[in-house]
PDB file of C-alpha atoms in Angstrom:
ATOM      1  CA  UNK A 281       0.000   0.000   0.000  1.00 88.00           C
ATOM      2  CA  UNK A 282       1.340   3.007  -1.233  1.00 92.00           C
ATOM      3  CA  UNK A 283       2.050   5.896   1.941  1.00 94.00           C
ATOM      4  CA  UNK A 284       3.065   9.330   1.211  1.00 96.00           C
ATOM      5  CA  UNK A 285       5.091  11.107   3.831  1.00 97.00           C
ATOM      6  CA  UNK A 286       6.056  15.057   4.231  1.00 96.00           C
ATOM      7  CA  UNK A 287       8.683  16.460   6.384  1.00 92.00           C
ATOM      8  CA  UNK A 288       8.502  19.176   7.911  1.00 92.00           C
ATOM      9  CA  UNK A 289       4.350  18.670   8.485  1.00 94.00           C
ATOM     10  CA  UNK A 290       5.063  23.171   9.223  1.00 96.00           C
ATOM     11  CA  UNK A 291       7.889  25.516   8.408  1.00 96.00           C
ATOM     12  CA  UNK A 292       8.170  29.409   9.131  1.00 97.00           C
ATOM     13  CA  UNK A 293      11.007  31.282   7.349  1.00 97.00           C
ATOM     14  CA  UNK A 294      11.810  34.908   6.573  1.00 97.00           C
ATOM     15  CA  UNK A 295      11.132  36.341   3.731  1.00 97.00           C
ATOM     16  CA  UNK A 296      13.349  35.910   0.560  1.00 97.00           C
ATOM     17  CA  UNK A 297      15.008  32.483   1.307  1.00 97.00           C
ATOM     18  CA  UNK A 298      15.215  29.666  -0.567  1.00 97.00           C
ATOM     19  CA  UNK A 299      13.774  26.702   0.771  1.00 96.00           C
ATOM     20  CA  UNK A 300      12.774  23.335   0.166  1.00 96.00           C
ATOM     21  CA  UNK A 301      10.082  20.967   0.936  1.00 97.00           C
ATOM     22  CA  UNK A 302      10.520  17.051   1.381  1.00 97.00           C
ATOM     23  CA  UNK A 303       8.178  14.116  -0.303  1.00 98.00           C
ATOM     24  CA  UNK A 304       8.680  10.693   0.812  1.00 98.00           C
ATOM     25  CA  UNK A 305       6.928   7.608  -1.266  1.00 97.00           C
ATOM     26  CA  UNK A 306       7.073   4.114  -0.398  1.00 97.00           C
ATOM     27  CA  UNK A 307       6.325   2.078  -3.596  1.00 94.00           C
ATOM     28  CA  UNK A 308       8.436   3.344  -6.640  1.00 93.00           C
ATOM     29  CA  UNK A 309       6.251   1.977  -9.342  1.00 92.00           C
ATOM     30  CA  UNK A 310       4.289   5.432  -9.493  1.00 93.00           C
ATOM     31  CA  UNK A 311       2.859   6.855 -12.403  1.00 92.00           C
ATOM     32  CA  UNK A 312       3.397  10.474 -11.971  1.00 93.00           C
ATOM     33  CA  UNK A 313       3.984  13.123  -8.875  1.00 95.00           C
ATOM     34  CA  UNK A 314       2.191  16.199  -8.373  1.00 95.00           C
ATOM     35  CA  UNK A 315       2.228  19.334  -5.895  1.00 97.00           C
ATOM     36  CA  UNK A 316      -0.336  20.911  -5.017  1.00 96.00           C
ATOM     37  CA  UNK A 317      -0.993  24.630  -3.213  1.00 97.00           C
ATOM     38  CA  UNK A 318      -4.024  24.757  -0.753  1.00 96.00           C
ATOM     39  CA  UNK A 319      -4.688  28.409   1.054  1.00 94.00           C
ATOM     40  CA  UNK A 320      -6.718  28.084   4.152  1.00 88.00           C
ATOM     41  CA  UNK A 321     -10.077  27.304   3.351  1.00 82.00           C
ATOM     42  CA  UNK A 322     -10.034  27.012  -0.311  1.00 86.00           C
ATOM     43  CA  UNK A 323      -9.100  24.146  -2.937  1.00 88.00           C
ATOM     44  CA  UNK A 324      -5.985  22.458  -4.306  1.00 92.00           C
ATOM     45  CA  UNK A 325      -3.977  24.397  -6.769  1.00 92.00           C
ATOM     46  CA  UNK A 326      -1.518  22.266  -9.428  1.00 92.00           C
ATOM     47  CA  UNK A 327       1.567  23.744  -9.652  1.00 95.00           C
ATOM     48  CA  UNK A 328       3.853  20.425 -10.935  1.00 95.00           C
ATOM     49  CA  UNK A 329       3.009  17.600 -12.286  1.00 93.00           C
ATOM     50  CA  UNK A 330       6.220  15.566 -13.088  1.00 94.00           C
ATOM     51  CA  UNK A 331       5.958  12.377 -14.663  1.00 93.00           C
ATOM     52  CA  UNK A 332       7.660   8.986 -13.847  1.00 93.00           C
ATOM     53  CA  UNK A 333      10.303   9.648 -16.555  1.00 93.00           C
ATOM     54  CA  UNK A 334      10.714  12.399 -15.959  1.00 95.00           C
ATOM     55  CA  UNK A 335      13.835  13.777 -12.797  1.00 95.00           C
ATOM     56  CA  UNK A 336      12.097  17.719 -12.413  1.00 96.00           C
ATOM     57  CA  UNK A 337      10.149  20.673 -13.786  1.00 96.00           C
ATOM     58  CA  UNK A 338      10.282  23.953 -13.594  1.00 97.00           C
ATOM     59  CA  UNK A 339       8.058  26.694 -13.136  1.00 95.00           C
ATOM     60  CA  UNK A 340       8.656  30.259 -12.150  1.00 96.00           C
ATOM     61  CA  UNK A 341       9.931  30.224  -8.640  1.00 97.00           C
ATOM     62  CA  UNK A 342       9.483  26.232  -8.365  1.00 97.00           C
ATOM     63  CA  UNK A 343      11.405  23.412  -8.809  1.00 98.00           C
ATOM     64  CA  UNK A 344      10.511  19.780  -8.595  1.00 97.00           C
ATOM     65  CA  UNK A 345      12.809  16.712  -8.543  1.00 97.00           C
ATOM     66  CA  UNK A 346      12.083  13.346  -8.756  1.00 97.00           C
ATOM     67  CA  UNK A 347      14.001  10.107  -7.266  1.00 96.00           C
ATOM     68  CA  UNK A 348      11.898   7.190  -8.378  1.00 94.00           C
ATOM     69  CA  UNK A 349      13.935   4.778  -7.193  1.00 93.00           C
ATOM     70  CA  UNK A 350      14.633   6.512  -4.138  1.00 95.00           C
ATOM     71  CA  UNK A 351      10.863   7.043  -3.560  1.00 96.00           C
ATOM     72  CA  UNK A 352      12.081  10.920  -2.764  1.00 97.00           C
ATOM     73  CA  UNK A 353      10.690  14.203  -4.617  1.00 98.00           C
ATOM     74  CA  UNK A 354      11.454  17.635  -3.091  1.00 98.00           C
ATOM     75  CA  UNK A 355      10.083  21.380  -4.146  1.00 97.00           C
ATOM     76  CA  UNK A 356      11.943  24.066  -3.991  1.00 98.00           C
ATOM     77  CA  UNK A 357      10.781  28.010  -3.763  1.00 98.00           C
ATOM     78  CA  UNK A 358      12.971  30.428  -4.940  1.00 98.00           C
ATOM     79  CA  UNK A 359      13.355  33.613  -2.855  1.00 97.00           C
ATOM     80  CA  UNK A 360      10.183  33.309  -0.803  1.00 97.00           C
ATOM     81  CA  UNK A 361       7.746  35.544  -0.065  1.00 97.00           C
ATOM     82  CA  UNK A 362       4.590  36.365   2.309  1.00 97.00           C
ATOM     83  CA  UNK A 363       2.204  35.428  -0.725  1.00 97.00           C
ATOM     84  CA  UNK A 364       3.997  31.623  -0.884  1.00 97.00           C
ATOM     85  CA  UNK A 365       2.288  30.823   2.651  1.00 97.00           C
ATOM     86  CA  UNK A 366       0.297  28.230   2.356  1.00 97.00           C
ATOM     87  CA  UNK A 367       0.016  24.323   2.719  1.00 97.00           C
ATOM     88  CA  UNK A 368       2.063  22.755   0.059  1.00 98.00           C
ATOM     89  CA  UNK A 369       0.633  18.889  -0.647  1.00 97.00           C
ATOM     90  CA  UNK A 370       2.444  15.960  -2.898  1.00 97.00           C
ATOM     91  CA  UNK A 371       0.208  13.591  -4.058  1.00 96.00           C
ATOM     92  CA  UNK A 372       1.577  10.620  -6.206  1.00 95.00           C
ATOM     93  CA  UNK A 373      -0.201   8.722  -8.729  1.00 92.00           C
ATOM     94  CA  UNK A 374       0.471   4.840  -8.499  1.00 87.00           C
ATOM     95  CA  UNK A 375       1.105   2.869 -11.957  1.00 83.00           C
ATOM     96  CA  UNK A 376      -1.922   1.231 -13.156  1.00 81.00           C
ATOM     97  CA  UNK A 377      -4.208   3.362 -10.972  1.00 81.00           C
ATOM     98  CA  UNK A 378      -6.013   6.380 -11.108  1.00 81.00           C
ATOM     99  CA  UNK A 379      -5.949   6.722  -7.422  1.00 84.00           C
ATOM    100  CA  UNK A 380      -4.072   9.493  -5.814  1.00 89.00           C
ATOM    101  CA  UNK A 381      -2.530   9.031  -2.480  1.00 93.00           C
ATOM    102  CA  UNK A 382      -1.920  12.259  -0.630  1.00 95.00           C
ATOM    103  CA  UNK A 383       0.568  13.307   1.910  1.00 95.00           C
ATOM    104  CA  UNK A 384      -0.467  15.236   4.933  1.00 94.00           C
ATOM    105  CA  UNK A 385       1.210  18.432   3.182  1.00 96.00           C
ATOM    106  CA  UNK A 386       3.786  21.186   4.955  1.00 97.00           C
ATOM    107  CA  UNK A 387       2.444  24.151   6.215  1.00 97.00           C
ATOM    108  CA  UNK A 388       4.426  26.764   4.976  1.00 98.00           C
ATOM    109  CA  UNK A 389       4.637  30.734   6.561  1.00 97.00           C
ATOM    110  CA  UNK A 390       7.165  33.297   4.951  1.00 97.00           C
ATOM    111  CA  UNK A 391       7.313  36.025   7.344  1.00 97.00           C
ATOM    112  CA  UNK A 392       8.138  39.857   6.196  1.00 95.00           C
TER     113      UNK A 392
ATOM    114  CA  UNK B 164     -12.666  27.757 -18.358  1.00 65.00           C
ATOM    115  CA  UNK B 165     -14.350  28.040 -15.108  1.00 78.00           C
ATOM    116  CA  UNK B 166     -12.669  25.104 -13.841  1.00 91.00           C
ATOM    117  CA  UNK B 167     -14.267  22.319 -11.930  1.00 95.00           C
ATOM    118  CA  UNK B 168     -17.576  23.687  -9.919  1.00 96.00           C
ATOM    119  CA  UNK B 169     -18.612  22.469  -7.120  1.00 97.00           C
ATOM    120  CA  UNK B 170     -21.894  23.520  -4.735  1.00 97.00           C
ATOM    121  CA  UNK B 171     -23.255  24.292  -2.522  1.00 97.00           C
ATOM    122  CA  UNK B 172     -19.758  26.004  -1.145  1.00 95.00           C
ATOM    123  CA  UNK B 173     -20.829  25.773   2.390  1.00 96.00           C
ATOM    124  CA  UNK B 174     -23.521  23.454   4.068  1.00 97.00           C
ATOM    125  CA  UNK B 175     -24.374  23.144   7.286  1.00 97.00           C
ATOM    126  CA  UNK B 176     -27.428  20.045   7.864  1.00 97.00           C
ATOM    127  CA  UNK B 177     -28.826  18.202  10.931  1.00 97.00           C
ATOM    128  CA  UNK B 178     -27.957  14.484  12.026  1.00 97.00           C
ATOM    129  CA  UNK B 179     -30.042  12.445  10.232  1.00 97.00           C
ATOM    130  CA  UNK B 180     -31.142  14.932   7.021  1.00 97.00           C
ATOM    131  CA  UNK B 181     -30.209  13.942   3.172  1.00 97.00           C
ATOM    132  CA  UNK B 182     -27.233  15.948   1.740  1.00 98.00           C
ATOM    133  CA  UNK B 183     -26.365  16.409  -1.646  1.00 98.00           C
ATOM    134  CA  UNK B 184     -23.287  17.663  -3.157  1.00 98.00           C
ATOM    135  CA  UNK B 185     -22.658  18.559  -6.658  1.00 98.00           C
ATOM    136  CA  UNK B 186     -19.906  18.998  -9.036  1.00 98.00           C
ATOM    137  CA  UNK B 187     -19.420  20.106 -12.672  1.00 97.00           C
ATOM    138  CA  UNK B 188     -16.220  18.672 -14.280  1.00 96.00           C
ATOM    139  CA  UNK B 189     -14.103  20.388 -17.004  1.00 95.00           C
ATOM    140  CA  UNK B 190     -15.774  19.990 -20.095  1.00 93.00           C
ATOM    141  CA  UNK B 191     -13.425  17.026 -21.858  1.00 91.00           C
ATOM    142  CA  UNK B 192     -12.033  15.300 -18.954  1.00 92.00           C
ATOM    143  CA  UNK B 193     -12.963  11.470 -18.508  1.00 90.00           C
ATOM    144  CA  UNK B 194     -12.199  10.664 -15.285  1.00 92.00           C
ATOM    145  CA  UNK B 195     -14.000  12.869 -12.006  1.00 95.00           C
ATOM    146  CA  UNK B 196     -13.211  12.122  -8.389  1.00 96.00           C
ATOM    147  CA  UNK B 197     -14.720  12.932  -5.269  1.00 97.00           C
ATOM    148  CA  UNK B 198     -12.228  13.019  -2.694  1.00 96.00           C
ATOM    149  CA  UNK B 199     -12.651  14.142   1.507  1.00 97.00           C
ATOM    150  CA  UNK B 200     -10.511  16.288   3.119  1.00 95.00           C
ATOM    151  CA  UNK B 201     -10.273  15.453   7.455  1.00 94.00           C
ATOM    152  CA  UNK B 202      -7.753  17.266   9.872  1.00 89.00           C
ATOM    153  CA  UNK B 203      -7.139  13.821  11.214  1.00 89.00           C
ATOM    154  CA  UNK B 204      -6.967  11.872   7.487  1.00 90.00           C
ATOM    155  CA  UNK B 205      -6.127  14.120   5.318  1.00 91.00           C
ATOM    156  CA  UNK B 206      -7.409  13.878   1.480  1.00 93.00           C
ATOM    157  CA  UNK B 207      -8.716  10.691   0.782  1.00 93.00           C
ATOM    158  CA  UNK B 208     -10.522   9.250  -2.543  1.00 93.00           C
ATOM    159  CA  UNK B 209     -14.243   8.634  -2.030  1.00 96.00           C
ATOM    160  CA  UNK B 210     -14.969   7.076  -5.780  1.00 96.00           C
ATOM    161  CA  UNK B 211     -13.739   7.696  -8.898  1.00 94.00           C
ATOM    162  CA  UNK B 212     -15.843   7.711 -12.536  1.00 95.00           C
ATOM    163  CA  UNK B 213     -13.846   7.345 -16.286  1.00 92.00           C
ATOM    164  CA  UNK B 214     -16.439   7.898 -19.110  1.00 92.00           C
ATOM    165  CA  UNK B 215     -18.852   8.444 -16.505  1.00 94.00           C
ATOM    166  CA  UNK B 216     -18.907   4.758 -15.251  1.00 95.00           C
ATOM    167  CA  UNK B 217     -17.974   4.206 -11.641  1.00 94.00           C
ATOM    168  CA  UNK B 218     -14.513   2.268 -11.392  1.00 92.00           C
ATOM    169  CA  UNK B 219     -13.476   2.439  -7.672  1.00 90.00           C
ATOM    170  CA  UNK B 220     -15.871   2.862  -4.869  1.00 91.00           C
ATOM    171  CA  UNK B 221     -13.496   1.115  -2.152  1.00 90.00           C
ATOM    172  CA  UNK B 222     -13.225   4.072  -0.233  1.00 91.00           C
ATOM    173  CA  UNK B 223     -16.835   5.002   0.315  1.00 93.00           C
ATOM    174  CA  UNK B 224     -17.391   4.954   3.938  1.00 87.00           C
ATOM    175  CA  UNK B 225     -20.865   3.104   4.227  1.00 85.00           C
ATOM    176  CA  UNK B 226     -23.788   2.651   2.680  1.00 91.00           C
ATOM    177  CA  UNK B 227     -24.977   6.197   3.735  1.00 95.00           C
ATOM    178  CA  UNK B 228     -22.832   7.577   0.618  1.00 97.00           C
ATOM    179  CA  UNK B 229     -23.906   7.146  -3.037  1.00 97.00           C
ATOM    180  CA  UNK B 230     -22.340   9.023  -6.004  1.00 97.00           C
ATOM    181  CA  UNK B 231     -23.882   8.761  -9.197  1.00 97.00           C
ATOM    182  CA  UNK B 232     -22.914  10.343 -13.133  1.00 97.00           C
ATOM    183  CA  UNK B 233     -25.688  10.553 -15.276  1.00 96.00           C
ATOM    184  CA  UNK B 234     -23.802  12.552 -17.692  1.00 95.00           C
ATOM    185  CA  UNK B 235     -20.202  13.717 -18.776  1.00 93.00           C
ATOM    186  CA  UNK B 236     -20.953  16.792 -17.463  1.00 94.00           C
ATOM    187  CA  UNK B 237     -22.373  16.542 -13.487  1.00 96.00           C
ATOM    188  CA  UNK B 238     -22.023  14.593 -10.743  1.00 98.00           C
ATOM    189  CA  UNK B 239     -23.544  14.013  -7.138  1.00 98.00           C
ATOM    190  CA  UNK B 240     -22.379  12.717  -4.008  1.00 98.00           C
ATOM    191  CA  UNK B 241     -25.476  11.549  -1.440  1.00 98.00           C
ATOM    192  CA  UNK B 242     -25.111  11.279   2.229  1.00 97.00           C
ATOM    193  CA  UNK B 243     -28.403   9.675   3.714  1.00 97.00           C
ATOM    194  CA  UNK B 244     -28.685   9.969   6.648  1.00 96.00           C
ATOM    195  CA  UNK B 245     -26.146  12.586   7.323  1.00 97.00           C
ATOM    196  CA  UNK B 246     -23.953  12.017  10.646  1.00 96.00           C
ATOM    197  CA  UNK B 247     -22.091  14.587  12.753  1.00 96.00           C
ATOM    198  CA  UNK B 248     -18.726  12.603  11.407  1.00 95.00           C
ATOM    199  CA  UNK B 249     -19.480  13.122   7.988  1.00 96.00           C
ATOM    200  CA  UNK B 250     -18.207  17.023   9.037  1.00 97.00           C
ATOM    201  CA  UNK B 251     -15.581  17.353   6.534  1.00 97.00           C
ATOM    202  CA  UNK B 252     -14.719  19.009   3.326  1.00 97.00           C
ATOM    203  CA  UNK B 253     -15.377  17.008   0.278  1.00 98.00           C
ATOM    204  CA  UNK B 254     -14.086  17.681  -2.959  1.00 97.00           C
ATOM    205  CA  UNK B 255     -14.175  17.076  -6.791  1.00 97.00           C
ATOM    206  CA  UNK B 256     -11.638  16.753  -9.224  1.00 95.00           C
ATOM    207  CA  UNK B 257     -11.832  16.202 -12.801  1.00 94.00           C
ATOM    208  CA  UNK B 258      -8.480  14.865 -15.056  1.00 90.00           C
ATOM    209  CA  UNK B 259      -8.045  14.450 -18.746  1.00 83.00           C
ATOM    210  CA  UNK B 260      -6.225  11.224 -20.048  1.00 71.00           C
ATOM    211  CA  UNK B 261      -2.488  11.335 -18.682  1.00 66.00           C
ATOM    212  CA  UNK B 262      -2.552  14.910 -17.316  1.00 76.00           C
ATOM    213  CA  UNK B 263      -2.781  15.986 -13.776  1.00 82.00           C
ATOM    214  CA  UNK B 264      -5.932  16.711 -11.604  1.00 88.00           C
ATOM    215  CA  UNK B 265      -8.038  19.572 -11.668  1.00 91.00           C
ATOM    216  CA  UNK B 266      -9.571  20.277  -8.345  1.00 93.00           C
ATOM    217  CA  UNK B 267     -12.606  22.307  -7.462  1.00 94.00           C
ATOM    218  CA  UNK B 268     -12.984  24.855  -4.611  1.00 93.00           C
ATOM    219  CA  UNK B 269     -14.703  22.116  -2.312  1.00 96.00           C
ATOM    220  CA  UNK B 270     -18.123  21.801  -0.155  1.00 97.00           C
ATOM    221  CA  UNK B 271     -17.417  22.145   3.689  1.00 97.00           C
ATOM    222  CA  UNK B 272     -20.450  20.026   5.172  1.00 98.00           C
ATOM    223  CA  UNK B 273     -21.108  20.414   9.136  1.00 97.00           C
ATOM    224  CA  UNK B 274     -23.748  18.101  10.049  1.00 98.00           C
ATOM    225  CA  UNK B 275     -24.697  19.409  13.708  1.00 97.00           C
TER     226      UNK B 275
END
């Protein structure tokens, strides 16, 4: 059964570092890996989607690598800011299924 | 595009009343999922549909919930009769072939 672990579950930095959040998967067959953005109270946002053959993307101010065979993906933000706080969930999609399995996501503050 | 729509946005129901939620997937994509969001479980996949046909209902609580998709284009989830630990916000997502997931802004039910 496929588990999806995120460390730290909360982080508070100042703003304009770089940091980077940690995904943890225990079965490498997966299918593809995706991050999501939720702001209190609202939905999930996409913001990468990278699939099994693939090792990152890019977008903007985000970065996200992929270890299959490590089970290990991480995001990184690019000098941070206040607007970046949020919860940040990685949610992987197993091979053959359509199911996907969630972590409990990293609660993220950037402070002025 | 107006993304996937969900309503009502809020509900708030009585132990033992019918609720309905509803969803609208993007117009195109196959496969719609309802998934529930928990403080203690996190995200976790209700039932899925691909071409409107359900494939996976193994994570349906109980008999109290049904989900049903008469068309490509709407959805329903049913809770009947609604219980206080239904509380939770429940959320659709819609997905073309071998892209990522869409998700919609999500109905927070209290059952009191």
């Amino acid at each position: 059964k496929q588990e999806v672990t995120q460390i730290p579950a909360a982080l508070s930095v100042p703003e304009g570092e770089n940091l980077v959040l940690n995904c943890s998967f225990t079965d490498s067959a997966i299918y593809n890996l995706q991050w999501f953005r939720q702001d209190p109270g609202k939905g999930l946002t996409s913001l990468l989607l990278i699939q099994s053959s693939q090792r990152e993307q890019t977008s903007g101010r985000l970065n996200a690598s992929l270890d299959k065979s490590s089970g290990r993906s991480t995001l990184y933000i690019a000098a941070s800011q206040p607007g970046d706080s949020a919860t940040y969930l990685c949610a992987v999609r197993q091979g053959g299924s359509e199911k996907l399995v969630f972590g409990k996501g990293t609660k993220l503050t950037v402070n002025p | 595009d107006a993304g996937v729509i969900q309503s009502p946005r809020h509900e708030v129901t009585e132990m033992g009343q019918e609720v309905t939620l509803r969803c609208k997937p993007i117009s195109g994509h196959n496969s719609l999922f309802w998934y529930r969001q928990t403080m203690m479980r996190g995200l976790e996949l209700l039932i899925y549909f691909n071409n409107n046909v359900p494939i996976d209902d193994s994570g349906m609580p109980e008999d109290r919930f049904s989900a049903k998709m008469p068309n490509a284009s709407f959805s329903t989830l049913k809770i009947q009769p609604s219980e206080p630990r239904d509380s939770a916000v429940y959320f659709c997502a819609s997905r073309p072939n071998n892209y990522g997931y869409t998700f919609g802004s999500g109905t927070r039910l209290t059952v009191v």
